[in-house]
């Protein structure tokens, strides 16, 4: 079962670096690394989306609905994150 998270202000990269310097606790640092890794994965997925979308348009033409929905999700997430 998936539960919704309450609204919250996204941490900036600078805030994550400050937390890393301030906290030596291994669990806190692992959590920070998870956030940074997650953001890197989102960027990689965005790049793969762009290449897949272009290949689809070049070879088949038009838009693929699933790719359009994926783009909407990625855009919403990118707007949340403050790089």
PDB file with SEQRES, HELIX, SHEET and CRYST1 records, atoms N, CA, C and O in Angstrom:
SEQRES   1 A   83  UNK UNK UNK UNK UNK UNK UNK UNK UNK UNK UNK UNK UNK          
SEQRES   2 A   83  UNK UNK UNK UNK UNK UNK UNK UNK UNK UNK UNK UNK UNK          
SEQRES   3 A   83  UNK UNK UNK UNK UNK UNK UNK UNK UNK UNK UNK UNK UNK          
SEQRES   4 A   83  UNK UNK UNK UNK UNK UNK UNK UNK UNK UNK UNK UNK UNK          
SEQRES   5 A   83  UNK UNK UNK UNK UNK UNK UNK UNK UNK UNK UNK UNK UNK          
SEQRES   6 A   83  UNK UNK UNK UNK UNK UNK UNK UNK UNK UNK UNK UNK UNK          
SEQRES   7 A   83  UNK UNK UNK UNK UNK                                          
HELIX    1 AA1 UNK A   13  UNK A   22  1                                  10    
HELIX    2 AA2 UNK A   26  UNK A   59  1                                  34    
HELIX    3 AA3 UNK A   65  UNK A   80  1                                  16    
CRYST1    1.000    1.000    1.000  90.00  90.00  90.00 P 1           1          
ATOM      1  N   UNK A   1       0.843  -1.174   0.000  1.00  0.00           N  
ATOM      2  CA  UNK A   1       0.000   0.000   0.000  1.00  0.00           C  
ATOM      3  C   UNK A   1       0.889   1.238   0.000  1.00  0.00           C  
ATOM      4  O   UNK A   1       1.809   1.347   0.810  1.00  0.00           O  
ATOM      5  N   UNK A   2       0.617   2.159  -0.896  1.00  0.00           N  
ATOM      6  CA  UNK A   2       1.400   3.380  -1.015  1.00  0.00           C  
ATOM      7  C   UNK A   2       0.706   4.498  -0.262  1.00  0.00           C  
ATOM      8  O   UNK A   2      -0.482   4.746  -0.463  1.00  0.00           O  
ATOM      9  N   UNK A   3       1.441   5.165   0.598  1.00  0.00           N  
ATOM     10  CA  UNK A   3       0.857   6.299   1.312  1.00  0.00           C  
ATOM     11  C   UNK A   3       1.437   7.598   0.756  1.00  0.00           C  
ATOM     12  O   UNK A   3       2.594   7.650   0.340  1.00  0.00           O  
ATOM     13  N   UNK A   4       0.621   8.632   0.757  1.00  0.00           N  
ATOM     14  CA  UNK A   4       1.073   9.918   0.240  1.00  0.00           C  
ATOM     15  C   UNK A   4       1.902  10.642   1.296  1.00  0.00           C  
ATOM     16  O   UNK A   4       1.610  10.581   2.490  1.00  0.00           O  
ATOM     17  N   UNK A   5       2.924  11.314   0.835  1.00  0.00           N  
ATOM     18  CA  UNK A   5       3.745  12.120   1.732  1.00  0.00           C  
ATOM     19  C   UNK A   5       3.098  13.475   1.929  1.00  0.00           C  
ATOM     20  O   UNK A   5       2.432  13.985   1.028  1.00  0.00           O  
ATOM     21  N   UNK A   6       3.287  14.062   3.099  1.00  0.00           N  
ATOM     22  CA  UNK A   6       2.769  15.420   3.282  1.00  0.00           C  
ATOM     23  C   UNK A   6       3.610  16.390   2.459  1.00  0.00           C  
ATOM     24  O   UNK A   6       4.758  16.083   2.138  1.00  0.00           O  
ATOM     25  N   UNK A   7       3.070  17.541   2.116  1.00  0.00           N  
ATOM     26  CA  UNK A   7       3.859  18.534   1.383  1.00  0.00           C  
ATOM     27  C   UNK A   7       5.073  18.963   2.216  1.00  0.00           C  
ATOM     28  O   UNK A   7       4.995  19.074   3.440  1.00  0.00           O  
ATOM     29  N   UNK A   8       6.180  19.200   1.536  1.00  0.00           N  
ATOM     30  CA  UNK A   8       7.383  19.661   2.224  1.00  0.00           C  
ATOM     31  C   UNK A   8       8.258  20.434   1.256  1.00  0.00           C  
ATOM     32  O   UNK A   8       8.159  20.268   0.040  1.00  0.00           O  
ATOM     33  N   UNK A   9       9.112  21.278   1.805  1.00  0.00           N  
ATOM     34  CA  UNK A   9      10.033  22.068   0.998  1.00  0.00           C  
ATOM     35  C   UNK A   9      11.221  21.189   0.620  1.00  0.00           C  
ATOM     36  O   UNK A   9      11.841  20.563   1.480  1.00  0.00           O  
ATOM     37  N   UNK A  10      11.526  21.149  -0.656  1.00  0.00           N  
ATOM     38  CA  UNK A  10      12.635  20.338  -1.154  1.00  0.00           C  
ATOM     39  C   UNK A  10      13.972  20.932  -0.711  1.00  0.00           C  
ATOM     40  O   UNK A  10      14.152  22.150  -0.709  1.00  0.00           O  
ATOM     41  N   UNK A  11      14.903  20.058  -0.339  1.00  0.00           N  
ATOM     42  CA  UNK A  11      16.240  20.511   0.037  1.00  0.00           C  
ATOM     43  C   UNK A  11      17.044  20.886  -1.203  1.00  0.00           C  
ATOM     44  O   UNK A  11      17.001  20.196  -2.222  1.00  0.00           O  
ATOM     45  N   UNK A  12      17.766  21.974  -1.101  1.00  0.00           N  
ATOM     46  CA  UNK A  12      18.661  22.361  -2.190  1.00  0.00           C  
ATOM     47  C   UNK A  12      19.953  21.559  -2.064  1.00  0.00           C  
ATOM     48  O   UNK A  12      20.219  20.936  -1.037  1.00  0.00           O  
ATOM     49  N   UNK A  13      20.746  21.588  -3.129  1.00  0.00           N  
ATOM     50  CA  UNK A  13      22.041  20.912  -3.094  1.00  0.00           C  
ATOM     51  C   UNK A  13      22.920  21.523  -1.992  1.00  0.00           C  
ATOM     52  O   UNK A  13      23.633  20.805  -1.292  1.00  0.00           O  
ATOM     53  N   UNK A  14      22.863  22.824  -1.849  1.00  0.00           N  
ATOM     54  CA  UNK A  14      23.641  23.510  -0.809  1.00  0.00           C  
ATOM     55  C   UNK A  14      23.210  23.051   0.581  1.00  0.00           C  
ATOM     56  O   UNK A  14      24.051  22.831   1.453  1.00  0.00           O  
ATOM     57  N   UNK A  15      21.906  22.908   0.787  1.00  0.00           N  
ATOM     58  CA  UNK A  15      21.418  22.434   2.090  1.00  0.00           C  
ATOM     59  C   UNK A  15      21.876  21.004   2.366  1.00  0.00           C  
ATOM     60  O   UNK A  15      22.223  20.671   3.499  1.00  0.00           O  
ATOM     61  N   UNK A  16      21.879  20.162   1.342  1.00  0.00           N  
ATOM     62  CA  UNK A  16      22.365  18.793   1.519  1.00  0.00           C  
ATOM     63  C   UNK A  16      23.842  18.774   1.897  1.00  0.00           C  
ATOM     64  O   UNK A  16      24.258  18.000   2.760  1.00  0.00           O  
ATOM     65  N   UNK A  17      24.633  19.629   1.251  1.00  0.00           N  
ATOM     66  CA  UNK A  17      26.067  19.698   1.581  1.00  0.00           C  
ATOM     67  C   UNK A  17      26.269  20.173   3.019  1.00  0.00           C  
ATOM     68  O   UNK A  17      27.142  19.673   3.727  1.00  0.00           O  
ATOM     69  N   UNK A  18      25.460  21.136   3.444  1.00  0.00           N  
ATOM     70  CA  UNK A  18      25.548  21.648   4.819  1.00  0.00           C  
ATOM     71  C   UNK A  18      25.207  20.543   5.814  1.00  0.00           C  
ATOM     72  O   UNK A  18      25.887  20.382   6.827  1.00  0.00           O  
ATOM     73  N   UNK A  19      24.157  19.785   5.526  1.00  0.00           N  
ATOM     74  CA  UNK A  19      23.793  18.670   6.397  1.00  0.00           C  
ATOM     75  C   UNK A  19      24.908  17.625   6.461  1.00  0.00           C  
ATOM     76  O   UNK A  19      25.201  17.085   7.528  1.00  0.00           O  
ATOM     77  N   UNK A  20      25.524  17.348   5.314  1.00  0.00           N  
ATOM     78  CA  UNK A  20      26.623  16.378   5.273  1.00  0.00           C  
ATOM     79  C   UNK A  20      27.768  16.824   6.194  1.00  0.00           C  
ATOM     80  O   UNK A  20      28.324  16.019   6.941  1.00  0.00           O  
ATOM     81  N   UNK A  21      28.106  18.091   6.131  1.00  0.00           N  
ATOM     82  CA  UNK A  21      29.209  18.607   6.949  1.00  0.00           C  
ATOM     83  C   UNK A  21      28.844  18.630   8.432  1.00  0.00           C  
ATOM     84  O   UNK A  21      29.698  18.413   9.292  1.00  0.00           O  
ATOM     85  N   UNK A  22      27.586  18.892   8.722  1.00  0.00           N  
ATOM     86  CA  UNK A  22      27.137  19.051  10.101  1.00  0.00           C  
ATOM     87  C   UNK A  22      26.954  17.713  10.814  1.00  0.00           C  
ATOM     88  O   UNK A  22      27.161  17.622  12.024  1.00  0.00           O  
ATOM     89  N   UNK A  23      26.571  16.682  10.076  1.00  0.00           N  
ATOM     90  CA  UNK A  23      26.230  15.399  10.710  1.00  0.00           C  
ATOM     91  C   UNK A  23      27.222  14.309  10.336  1.00  0.00           C  
ATOM     92  O   UNK A  23      27.441  14.022   9.160  1.00  0.00           O  
ATOM     93  N   UNK A  24      27.805  13.721  11.338  1.00  0.00           N  
ATOM     94  CA  UNK A  24      28.750  12.624  11.141  1.00  0.00           C  
ATOM     95  C   UNK A  24      28.066  11.268  11.240  1.00  0.00           C  
ATOM     96  O   UNK A  24      28.664  10.242  10.913  1.00  0.00           O  
ATOM     97  N   UNK A  25      26.821  11.260  11.688  1.00  0.00           N  
ATOM     98  CA  UNK A  25      26.078  10.022  11.867  1.00  0.00           C  
ATOM     99  C   UNK A  25      25.969   9.272  10.549  1.00  0.00           C  
ATOM    100  O   UNK A  25      25.580   9.842   9.529  1.00  0.00           O  
ATOM    101  N   UNK A  26      26.314   7.992  10.576  1.00  0.00           N  
ATOM    102  CA  UNK A  26      26.326   7.172   9.370  1.00  0.00           C  
ATOM    103  C   UNK A  26      24.942   7.078   8.716  1.00  0.00           C  
ATOM    104  O   UNK A  26      24.830   7.122   7.491  1.00  0.00           O  
ATOM    105  N   UNK A  27      23.899   6.950   9.527  1.00  0.00           N  
ATOM    106  CA  UNK A  27      22.542   6.850   8.967  1.00  0.00           C  
ATOM    107  C   UNK A  27      22.118   8.150   8.284  1.00  0.00           C  
ATOM    108  O   UNK A  27      21.493   8.108   7.224  1.00  0.00           O  
ATOM    109  N   UNK A  28      22.437   9.275   8.859  1.00  0.00           N  
ATOM    110  CA  UNK A  28      22.109  10.570   8.256  1.00  0.00           C  
ATOM    111  C   UNK A  28      22.849  10.712   6.932  1.00  0.00           C  
ATOM    112  O   UNK A  28      22.267  11.142   5.936  1.00  0.00           O  
ATOM    113  N   UNK A  29      24.110  10.358   6.918  1.00  0.00           N  
ATOM    114  CA  UNK A  29      24.902  10.463   5.689  1.00  0.00           C  
ATOM    115  C   UNK A  29      24.400   9.504   4.606  1.00  0.00           C  
ATOM    116  O   UNK A  29      24.385   9.856   3.427  1.00  0.00           O  
ATOM    117  N   UNK A  30      23.994   8.311   4.996  1.00  0.00           N  
ATOM    118  CA  UNK A  30      23.423   7.376   4.020  1.00  0.00           C  
ATOM    119  C   UNK A  30      22.152   7.941   3.416  1.00  0.00           C  
ATOM    120  O   UNK A  30      21.911   7.802   2.217  1.00  0.00           O  
ATOM    121  N   UNK A  31      21.342   8.577   4.242  1.00  0.00           N  
ATOM    122  CA  UNK A  31      20.107   9.173   3.749  1.00  0.00           C  
ATOM    123  C   UNK A  31      20.401  10.313   2.767  1.00  0.00           C  
ATOM    124  O   UNK A  31      19.728  10.440   1.744  1.00  0.00           O  
ATOM    125  N   UNK A  32      21.388  11.124   3.073  1.00  0.00           N  
ATOM    126  CA  UNK A  32      21.796  12.211   2.167  1.00  0.00           C  
ATOM    127  C   UNK A  32      22.286  11.626   0.845  1.00  0.00           C  
ATOM    128  O   UNK A  32      21.940  12.127  -0.225  1.00  0.00           O  
ATOM    129  N   UNK A  33      23.087  10.570   0.918  1.00  0.00           N  
ATOM    130  CA  UNK A  33      23.566   9.918  -0.303  1.00  0.00           C  
ATOM    131  C   UNK A  33      22.405   9.355  -1.127  1.00  0.00           C  
ATOM    132  O   UNK A  33      22.442   9.401  -2.356  1.00  0.00           O  
ATOM    133  N   UNK A  34      21.383   8.827  -0.465  1.00  0.00           N  
ATOM    134  CA  UNK A  34      20.207   8.332  -1.175  1.00  0.00           C  
ATOM    135  C   UNK A  34      19.524   9.459  -1.946  1.00  0.00           C  
ATOM    136  O   UNK A  34      19.117   9.269  -3.092  1.00  0.00           O  
ATOM    137  N   UNK A  35      19.398  10.618  -1.329  1.00  0.00           N  
ATOM    138  CA  UNK A  35      18.759  11.759  -1.993  1.00  0.00           C  
ATOM    139  C   UNK A  35      19.579  12.185  -3.202  1.00  0.00           C  
ATOM    140  O   UNK A  35      19.025  12.418  -4.276  1.00  0.00           O  
ATOM    141  N   UNK A  36      20.887  12.286  -3.037  1.00  0.00           N  
ATOM    142  CA  UNK A  36      21.760  12.695  -4.145  1.00  0.00           C  
ATOM    143  C   UNK A  36      21.713  11.653  -5.265  1.00  0.00           C  
ATOM    144  O   UNK A  36      21.656  12.011  -6.441  1.00  0.00           O  
ATOM    145  N   UNK A  37      21.735  10.389  -4.908  1.00  0.00           N  
ATOM    146  CA  UNK A  37      21.662   9.323  -5.907  1.00  0.00           C  
ATOM    147  C   UNK A  37      20.334   9.379  -6.644  1.00  0.00           C  
ATOM    148  O   UNK A  37      20.299   9.259  -7.868  1.00  0.00           O  
ATOM    149  N   UNK A  38      19.256   9.558  -5.920  1.00  0.00           N  
ATOM    150  CA  UNK A  38      17.931   9.653  -6.521  1.00  0.00           C  
ATOM    151  C   UNK A  38      17.887  10.773  -7.553  1.00  0.00           C  
ATOM    152  O   UNK A  38      17.331  10.594  -8.636  1.00  0.00           O  
ATOM    153  N   UNK A  39      18.456  11.901  -7.236  1.00  0.00           N  
ATOM    154  CA  UNK A  39      18.466  13.028  -8.162  1.00  0.00           C  
ATOM    155  C   UNK A  39      19.291  12.718  -9.408  1.00  0.00           C  
ATOM    156  O   UNK A  39      18.924  13.113 -10.514  1.00  0.00           O  
ATOM    157  N   UNK A  40      20.392  12.019  -9.229  1.00  0.00           N  
ATOM    158  CA  UNK A  40      21.212  11.638 -10.386  1.00  0.00           C  
ATOM    159  C   UNK A  40      20.461  10.649 -11.276  1.00  0.00           C  
ATOM    160  O   UNK A  40      20.545  10.731 -12.502  1.00  0.00           O  
ATOM    161  N   UNK A  41      19.735   9.728 -10.674  1.00  0.00           N  
ATOM    162  CA  UNK A  41      18.953   8.754 -11.440  1.00  0.00           C  
ATOM    163  C   UNK A  41      17.858   9.472 -12.225  1.00  0.00           C  
ATOM    164  O   UNK A  41      17.611   9.135 -13.383  1.00  0.00           O  
ATOM    165  N   UNK A  42      17.205  10.446 -11.618  1.00  0.00           N  
ATOM    166  CA  UNK A  42      16.166  11.210 -12.309  1.00  0.00           C  
ATOM    167  C   UNK A  42      16.762  11.893 -13.545  1.00  0.00           C  
ATOM    168  O   UNK A  42      16.141  11.896 -14.608  1.00  0.00           O  
ATOM    169  N   UNK A  43      17.951  12.467 -13.414  1.00  0.00           N  
ATOM    170  CA  UNK A  43      18.602  13.104 -14.567  1.00  0.00           C  
ATOM    171  C   UNK A  43      18.901  12.079 -15.659  1.00  0.00           C  
ATOM    172  O   UNK A  43      18.707  12.354 -16.843  1.00  0.00           O  
ATOM    173  N   UNK A  44      19.370  10.905 -15.262  1.00  0.00           N  
ATOM    174  CA  UNK A  44      19.677   9.856 -16.238  1.00  0.00           C  
ATOM    175  C   UNK A  44      18.406   9.393 -16.953  1.00  0.00           C  
ATOM    176  O   UNK A  44      18.412   9.219 -18.171  1.00  0.00           O  
ATOM    177  N   UNK A  45      17.331   9.195 -16.214  1.00  0.00           N  
ATOM    178  CA  UNK A  45      16.059   8.782 -16.804  1.00  0.00           C  
ATOM    179  C   UNK A  45      15.563   9.849 -17.775  1.00  0.00           C  
ATOM    180  O   UNK A  45      15.021   9.527 -18.833  1.00  0.00           O  
ATOM    181  N   UNK A  46      15.745  11.105 -17.419  1.00  0.00           N  
ATOM    182  CA  UNK A  46      15.330  12.188 -18.306  1.00  0.00           C  
ATOM    183  C   UNK A  46      16.082  12.124 -19.641  1.00  0.00           C  
ATOM    184  O   UNK A  46      15.487  12.320 -20.700  1.00  0.00           O  
ATOM    185  N   UNK A  47      17.369  11.855 -19.586  1.00  0.00           N  
ATOM    186  CA  UNK A  47      18.158  11.718 -20.806  1.00  0.00           C  
ATOM    187  C   UNK A  47      17.715  10.530 -21.650  1.00  0.00           C  
ATOM    188  O   UNK A  47      17.627  10.627 -22.874  1.00  0.00           O  
ATOM    189  N   UNK A  48      17.438   9.409 -20.990  1.00  0.00           N  
ATOM    190  CA  UNK A  48      16.955   8.231 -21.703  1.00  0.00           C  
ATOM    191  C   UNK A  48      15.584   8.497 -22.314  1.00  0.00           C  
ATOM    192  O   UNK A  48      15.298   8.061 -23.429  1.00  0.00           O  
ATOM    193  N   UNK A  49      14.750   9.207 -21.585  1.00  0.00           N  
ATOM    194  CA  UNK A  49      13.436   9.568 -22.127  1.00  0.00           C  
ATOM    195  C   UNK A  49      13.595  10.362 -23.423  1.00  0.00           C  
ATOM    196  O   UNK A  49      12.947  10.060 -24.425  1.00  0.00           O  
ATOM    197  N   UNK A  50      14.454  11.370 -23.400  1.00  0.00           N  
ATOM    198  CA  UNK A  50      14.629  12.230 -24.571  1.00  0.00           C  
ATOM    199  C   UNK A  50      15.095  11.425 -25.786  1.00  0.00           C  
ATOM    200  O   UNK A  50      14.596  11.622 -26.894  1.00  0.00           O  
ATOM    201  N   UNK A  51      16.051  10.518 -25.574  1.00  0.00           N  
ATOM    202  CA  UNK A  51      16.545   9.704 -26.685  1.00  0.00           C  
ATOM    203  C   UNK A  51      15.473   8.744 -27.200  1.00  0.00           C  
ATOM    204  O   UNK A  51      15.323   8.563 -28.408  1.00  0.00           O  
ATOM    205  N   UNK A  52      14.733   8.133 -26.282  1.00  0.00           N  
ATOM    206  CA  UNK A  52      13.671   7.206 -26.681  1.00  0.00           C  
ATOM    207  C   UNK A  52      12.566   7.942 -27.425  1.00  0.00           C  
ATOM    208  O   UNK A  52      12.078   7.466 -28.450  1.00  0.00           O  
ATOM    209  N   UNK A  53      12.180   9.080 -26.918  1.00  0.00           N  
ATOM    210  CA  UNK A  53      11.127   9.866 -27.553  1.00  0.00           C  
ATOM    211  C   UNK A  53      11.535  10.280 -28.973  1.00  0.00           C  
ATOM    212  O   UNK A  53      10.739  10.190 -29.907  1.00  0.00           O  
ATOM    213  N   UNK A  54      12.776  10.731 -29.120  1.00  0.00           N  
ATOM    214  CA  UNK A  54      13.244  11.151 -30.444  1.00  0.00           C  
ATOM    215  C   UNK A  54      13.299   9.972 -31.406  1.00  0.00           C  
ATOM    216  O   UNK A  54      12.919  10.100 -32.569  1.00  0.00           O  
ATOM    217  N   UNK A  55      13.769   8.831 -30.929  1.00  0.00           N  
ATOM    218  CA  UNK A  55      13.832   7.641 -31.782  1.00  0.00           C  
ATOM    219  C   UNK A  55      12.427   7.217 -32.207  1.00  0.00           C  
ATOM    220  O   UNK A  55      12.217   6.857 -33.365  1.00  0.00           O  
ATOM    221  N   UNK A  56      11.476   7.255 -31.297  1.00  0.00           N  
ATOM    222  CA  UNK A  56      10.097   6.903 -31.623  1.00  0.00           C  
ATOM    223  C   UNK A  56       9.552   7.829 -32.701  1.00  0.00           C  
ATOM    224  O   UNK A  56       8.951   7.378 -33.676  1.00  0.00           O  
ATOM    225  N   UNK A  57       9.766   9.126 -32.516  1.00  0.00           N  
ATOM    226  CA  UNK A  57       9.255  10.102 -33.478  1.00  0.00           C  
ATOM    227  C   UNK A  57       9.914   9.934 -34.842  1.00  0.00           C  
ATOM    228  O   UNK A  57       9.260  10.070 -35.876  1.00  0.00           O  
ATOM    229  N   UNK A  58      11.223   9.635 -34.839  1.00  0.00           N  
ATOM    230  CA  UNK A  58      11.951   9.466 -36.103  1.00  0.00           C  
ATOM    231  C   UNK A  58      11.521   8.204 -36.850  1.00  0.00           C  
ATOM    232  O   UNK A  58      11.392   8.219 -38.074  1.00  0.00           O  
ATOM    233  N   UNK A  59      11.301   7.116 -36.116  1.00  0.00           N  
ATOM    234  CA  UNK A  59      11.032   5.832 -36.748  1.00  0.00           C  
ATOM    235  C   UNK A  59       9.538   5.538 -36.950  1.00  0.00           C  
ATOM    236  O   UNK A  59       9.150   4.896 -37.926  1.00  0.00           O  
ATOM    237  N   UNK A  60       8.719   6.012 -36.024  1.00  0.00           N  
ATOM    238  CA  UNK A  60       7.301   5.686 -36.084  1.00  0.00           C  
ATOM    239  C   UNK A  60       6.461   6.924 -36.382  1.00  0.00           C  
ATOM    240  O   UNK A  60       5.479   6.867 -37.122  1.00  0.00           O  
ATOM    241  N   UNK A  61       6.866   8.025 -35.796  1.00  0.00           N  
ATOM    242  CA  UNK A  61       6.119   9.265 -35.954  1.00  0.00           C  
ATOM    243  C   UNK A  61       5.116   9.448 -34.829  1.00  0.00           C  
ATOM    244  O   UNK A  61       4.656   8.476 -34.229  1.00  0.00           O  
ATOM    245  N   UNK A  62       4.785  10.681 -34.552  1.00  0.00           N  
ATOM    246  CA  UNK A  62       3.806  10.976 -33.510  1.00  0.00           C  
ATOM    247  C   UNK A  62       4.369  10.802 -32.119  1.00  0.00           C  
ATOM    248  O   UNK A  62       5.576  10.675 -31.911  1.00  0.00           O  
ATOM    249  N   UNK A  63       3.446  10.802 -31.173  1.00  0.00           N  
ATOM    250  CA  UNK A  63       3.828  10.682 -29.770  1.00  0.00           C  
ATOM    251  C   UNK A  63       3.319   9.375 -29.191  1.00  0.00           C  
ATOM    252  O   UNK A  63       2.251   8.896 -29.570  1.00  0.00           O  
ATOM    253  N   UNK A  64       4.069   8.806 -28.286  1.00  0.00           N  
ATOM    254  CA  UNK A  64       3.669   7.611 -27.562  1.00  0.00           C  
ATOM    255  C   UNK A  64       3.096   8.064 -26.221  1.00  0.00           C  
ATOM    256  O   UNK A  64       3.774   8.774 -25.478  1.00  0.00           O  
ATOM    257  N   UNK A  65       1.886   7.678 -25.900  1.00  0.00           N  
ATOM    258  CA  UNK A  65       1.200   8.159 -24.696  1.00  0.00           C  
ATOM    259  C   UNK A  65       2.013   7.864 -23.434  1.00  0.00           C  
ATOM    260  O   UNK A  65       2.134   8.726 -22.563  1.00  0.00           O  
ATOM    261  N   UNK A  66       2.563   6.672 -23.328  1.00  0.00           N  
ATOM    262  CA  UNK A  66       3.332   6.310 -22.136  1.00  0.00           C  
ATOM    263  C   UNK A  66       4.536   7.241 -21.961  1.00  0.00           C  
ATOM    264  O   UNK A  66       4.866   7.627 -20.840  1.00  0.00           O  
ATOM    265  N   UNK A  67       5.187   7.600 -23.068  1.00  0.00           N  
ATOM    266  CA  UNK A  67       6.322   8.525 -22.977  1.00  0.00           C  
ATOM    267  C   UNK A  67       5.852   9.910 -22.568  1.00  0.00           C  
ATOM    268  O   UNK A  67       6.533  10.600 -21.810  1.00  0.00           O  
ATOM    269  N   UNK A  68       4.703  10.318 -23.060  1.00  0.00           N  
ATOM    270  CA  UNK A  68       4.158  11.624 -22.680  1.00  0.00           C  
ATOM    271  C   UNK A  68       3.863  11.663 -21.176  1.00  0.00           C  
ATOM    272  O   UNK A  68       4.170  12.651 -20.508  1.00  0.00           O  
ATOM    273  N   UNK A  69       3.274  10.596 -20.650  1.00  0.00           N  
ATOM    274  CA  UNK A  69       2.983  10.524 -19.213  1.00  0.00           C  
ATOM    275  C   UNK A  69       4.267  10.511 -18.397  1.00  0.00           C  
ATOM    276  O   UNK A  69       4.349  11.150 -17.347  1.00  0.00           O  
ATOM    277  N   UNK A  70       5.268   9.785 -18.879  1.00  0.00           N  
ATOM    278  CA  UNK A  70       6.564   9.762 -18.201  1.00  0.00           C  
ATOM    279  C   UNK A  70       7.167  11.163 -18.163  1.00  0.00           C  
ATOM    280  O   UNK A  70       7.728  11.577 -17.149  1.00  0.00           O  
ATOM    281  N   UNK A  71       7.050  11.879 -19.261  1.00  0.00           N  
ATOM    282  CA  UNK A  71       7.573  13.243 -19.307  1.00  0.00           C  
ATOM    283  C   UNK A  71       6.862  14.138 -18.295  1.00  0.00           C  
ATOM    284  O   UNK A  71       7.509  14.964 -17.651  1.00  0.00           O  
ATOM    285  N   UNK A  72       5.571  13.995 -18.145  1.00  0.00           N  
ATOM    286  CA  UNK A  72       4.836  14.801 -17.169  1.00  0.00           C  
ATOM    287  C   UNK A  72       5.314  14.523 -15.751  1.00  0.00           C  
ATOM    288  O   UNK A  72       5.474  15.447 -14.954  1.00  0.00           O  
ATOM    289  N   UNK A  73       5.540  13.264 -15.439  1.00  0.00           N  
ATOM    290  CA  UNK A  73       6.042  12.895 -14.101  1.00  0.00           C  
ATOM    291  C   UNK A  73       7.421  13.491 -13.873  1.00  0.00           C  
ATOM    292  O   UNK A  73       7.691  14.059 -12.814  1.00  0.00           O  
ATOM    293  N   UNK A  74       8.298  13.362 -14.869  1.00  0.00           N  
ATOM    294  CA  UNK A  74       9.666  13.881 -14.727  1.00  0.00           C  
ATOM    295  C   UNK A  74       9.658  15.398 -14.615  1.00  0.00           C  
ATOM    296  O   UNK A  74      10.423  15.960 -13.831  1.00  0.00           O  
ATOM    297  N   UNK A  75       8.808  16.073 -15.385  1.00  0.00           N  
ATOM    298  CA  UNK A  75       8.737  17.531 -15.301  1.00  0.00           C  
ATOM    299  C   UNK A  75       8.268  17.983 -13.928  1.00  0.00           C  
ATOM    300  O   UNK A  75       8.815  18.930 -13.364  1.00  0.00           O  
ATOM    301  N   UNK A  76       7.261  17.311 -13.389  1.00  0.00           N  
ATOM    302  CA  UNK A  76       6.765  17.659 -12.055  1.00  0.00           C  
ATOM    303  C   UNK A  76       7.858  17.469 -11.007  1.00  0.00           C  
ATOM    304  O   UNK A  76       8.018  18.302 -10.115  1.00  0.00           O  
ATOM    305  N   UNK A  77       8.601  16.385 -11.115  1.00  0.00           N  
ATOM    306  CA  UNK A  77       9.672  16.118 -10.149  1.00  0.00           C  
ATOM    307  C   UNK A  77      10.813  17.115 -10.305  1.00  0.00           C  
ATOM    308  O   UNK A  77      11.368  17.586  -9.312  1.00  0.00           O  
ATOM    309  N   UNK A  78      11.161  17.436 -11.536  1.00  0.00           N  
ATOM    310  CA  UNK A  78      12.229  18.415 -11.775  1.00  0.00           C  
ATOM    311  C   UNK A  78      11.864  19.777 -11.209  1.00  0.00           C  
ATOM    312  O   UNK A  78      12.728  20.482 -10.689  1.00  0.00           O  
ATOM    313  N   UNK A  79      10.608  20.149 -11.304  1.00  0.00           N  
ATOM    314  CA  UNK A  79      10.173  21.428 -10.753  1.00  0.00           C  
ATOM    315  C   UNK A  79      10.262  21.442  -9.236  1.00  0.00           C  
ATOM    316  O   UNK A  79      10.524  22.484  -8.635  1.00  0.00           O  
ATOM    317  N   UNK A  80      10.044  20.289  -8.617  1.00  0.00           N  
ATOM    318  CA  UNK A  80      10.153  20.181  -7.158  1.00  0.00           C  
ATOM    319  C   UNK A  80      11.598  20.348  -6.688  1.00  0.00           C  
ATOM    320  O   UNK A  80      11.870  20.999  -5.679  1.00  0.00           O  
ATOM    321  N   UNK A  81      12.515  19.744  -7.446  1.00  0.00           N  
ATOM    322  CA  UNK A  81      13.920  19.749  -7.033  1.00  0.00           C  
ATOM    323  C   UNK A  81      14.558  21.090  -7.369  1.00  0.00           C  
ATOM    324  O   UNK A  81      14.307  21.679  -8.421  1.00  0.00           O  
ATOM    325  N   UNK A  82      15.369  21.539  -6.465  1.00  0.00           N  
ATOM    326  CA  UNK A  82      16.110  22.780  -6.690  1.00  0.00           C  
ATOM    327  C   UNK A  82      17.576  22.424  -6.849  1.00  0.00           C  
ATOM    328  O   UNK A  82      18.276  22.170  -5.869  1.00  0.00           O  
ATOM    329  N   UNK A  83      18.027  22.409  -8.078  1.00  0.00           N  
ATOM    330  CA  UNK A  83      19.416  22.034  -8.339  1.00  0.00           C  
ATOM    331  C   UNK A  83      20.263  23.179  -7.968  1.00  0.00           C  
ATOM    332  O   UNK A  83      21.485  23.111  -8.097  1.00  0.00           O  
TER     333      UNK A  83                                                      
END                                                                             
